Amino acid sequence: MKKCLCQAAFAVKRQKGSPLAERYYQIQSRRGSQKATIALAHQLLKIAYILLKEQITYPEFLAQKKTTRDELVA
């Protein structure tokens, strides 16, 4: 499973403008490439868990996350 998540992390880090890719490069600058890949794989696993647990789609997850962030700011 770790190999699959790392392969997904490699794919995500190549996407331009992706928030997850931006997170990867933030971690990479501080911790290095390997640790950043594992951190991104862990983030993907957490997102997959939430999607399965709450039975929602990824766009719904993003909208929910944005709403929560807006409530914290207000």
XYZ file of C-alpha atoms in Angstrom:
74
model
C 0.000 0.000 0.000
C 2.897 2.340 0.762
C 4.236 1.920 -2.768
C 0.850 2.783 -4.282
C 0.495 5.877 -2.126
C 4.015 7.004 -3.014
C 3.266 6.553 -6.724
C 0.138 8.680 -6.274
C 2.228 11.278 -4.445
C 4.675 11.379 -7.375
C 1.757 12.046 -9.728
C 0.258 14.744 -7.507
C 3.511 16.633 -7.060
C 3.769 17.092 -10.842
C 0.411 18.879 -11.098
C 0.752 22.612 -11.584
C -1.260 24.753 -9.173
C -2.390 21.881 -6.978
C -2.592 22.696 -3.255
C -1.134 19.276 -2.499
C 1.783 19.905 -4.859
C 2.410 23.238 -3.152
C 2.415 21.438 0.194
C 4.948 18.940 -1.190
C 7.359 21.691 -2.241
C 7.020 23.441 1.133
C 7.995 20.254 2.933
C 10.702 19.429 0.393
C 12.492 22.707 1.007
C 12.694 21.961 4.738
C 12.938 18.184 4.995
C 14.053 16.807 1.636
C 12.438 14.985 -1.244
C 11.936 11.561 0.337
C 10.280 12.847 3.492
C 8.111 15.191 1.439
C 6.935 12.267 -0.699
C 6.003 10.241 2.387
C 4.252 13.260 3.930
C 2.238 13.771 0.745
C 1.358 10.061 0.638
C 0.170 10.339 4.241
C -1.952 13.370 3.345
C -3.510 11.429 0.451
C -4.282 8.537 2.788
C -5.989 10.883 5.256
C -8.089 12.379 2.456
C -9.061 8.908 1.187
C -10.084 7.897 4.715
C -12.326 10.951 5.090
C -13.912 10.375 1.671
C -14.706 6.753 2.497
C -15.842 7.434 6.054
C -18.196 10.282 5.156
C -19.142 8.824 1.742
C -18.509 12.061 -0.126
C -16.715 12.924 -3.349
C -13.460 14.847 -3.560
C -15.126 18.066 -4.840
C -17.563 17.898 -1.909
C -14.596 17.434 0.428
C -12.886 20.535 -0.989
C -16.072 22.589 -0.639
C -16.501 21.387 2.945
C -12.880 22.220 3.744
C -13.241 25.713 2.256
C -16.451 26.327 4.232
C -14.741 25.286 7.467
C -11.796 27.584 6.742
C -14.154 30.504 6.010
C -15.977 29.928 9.310
C -12.689 30.030 11.216
C -11.731 33.349 9.616
C -15.108 35.005 10.243
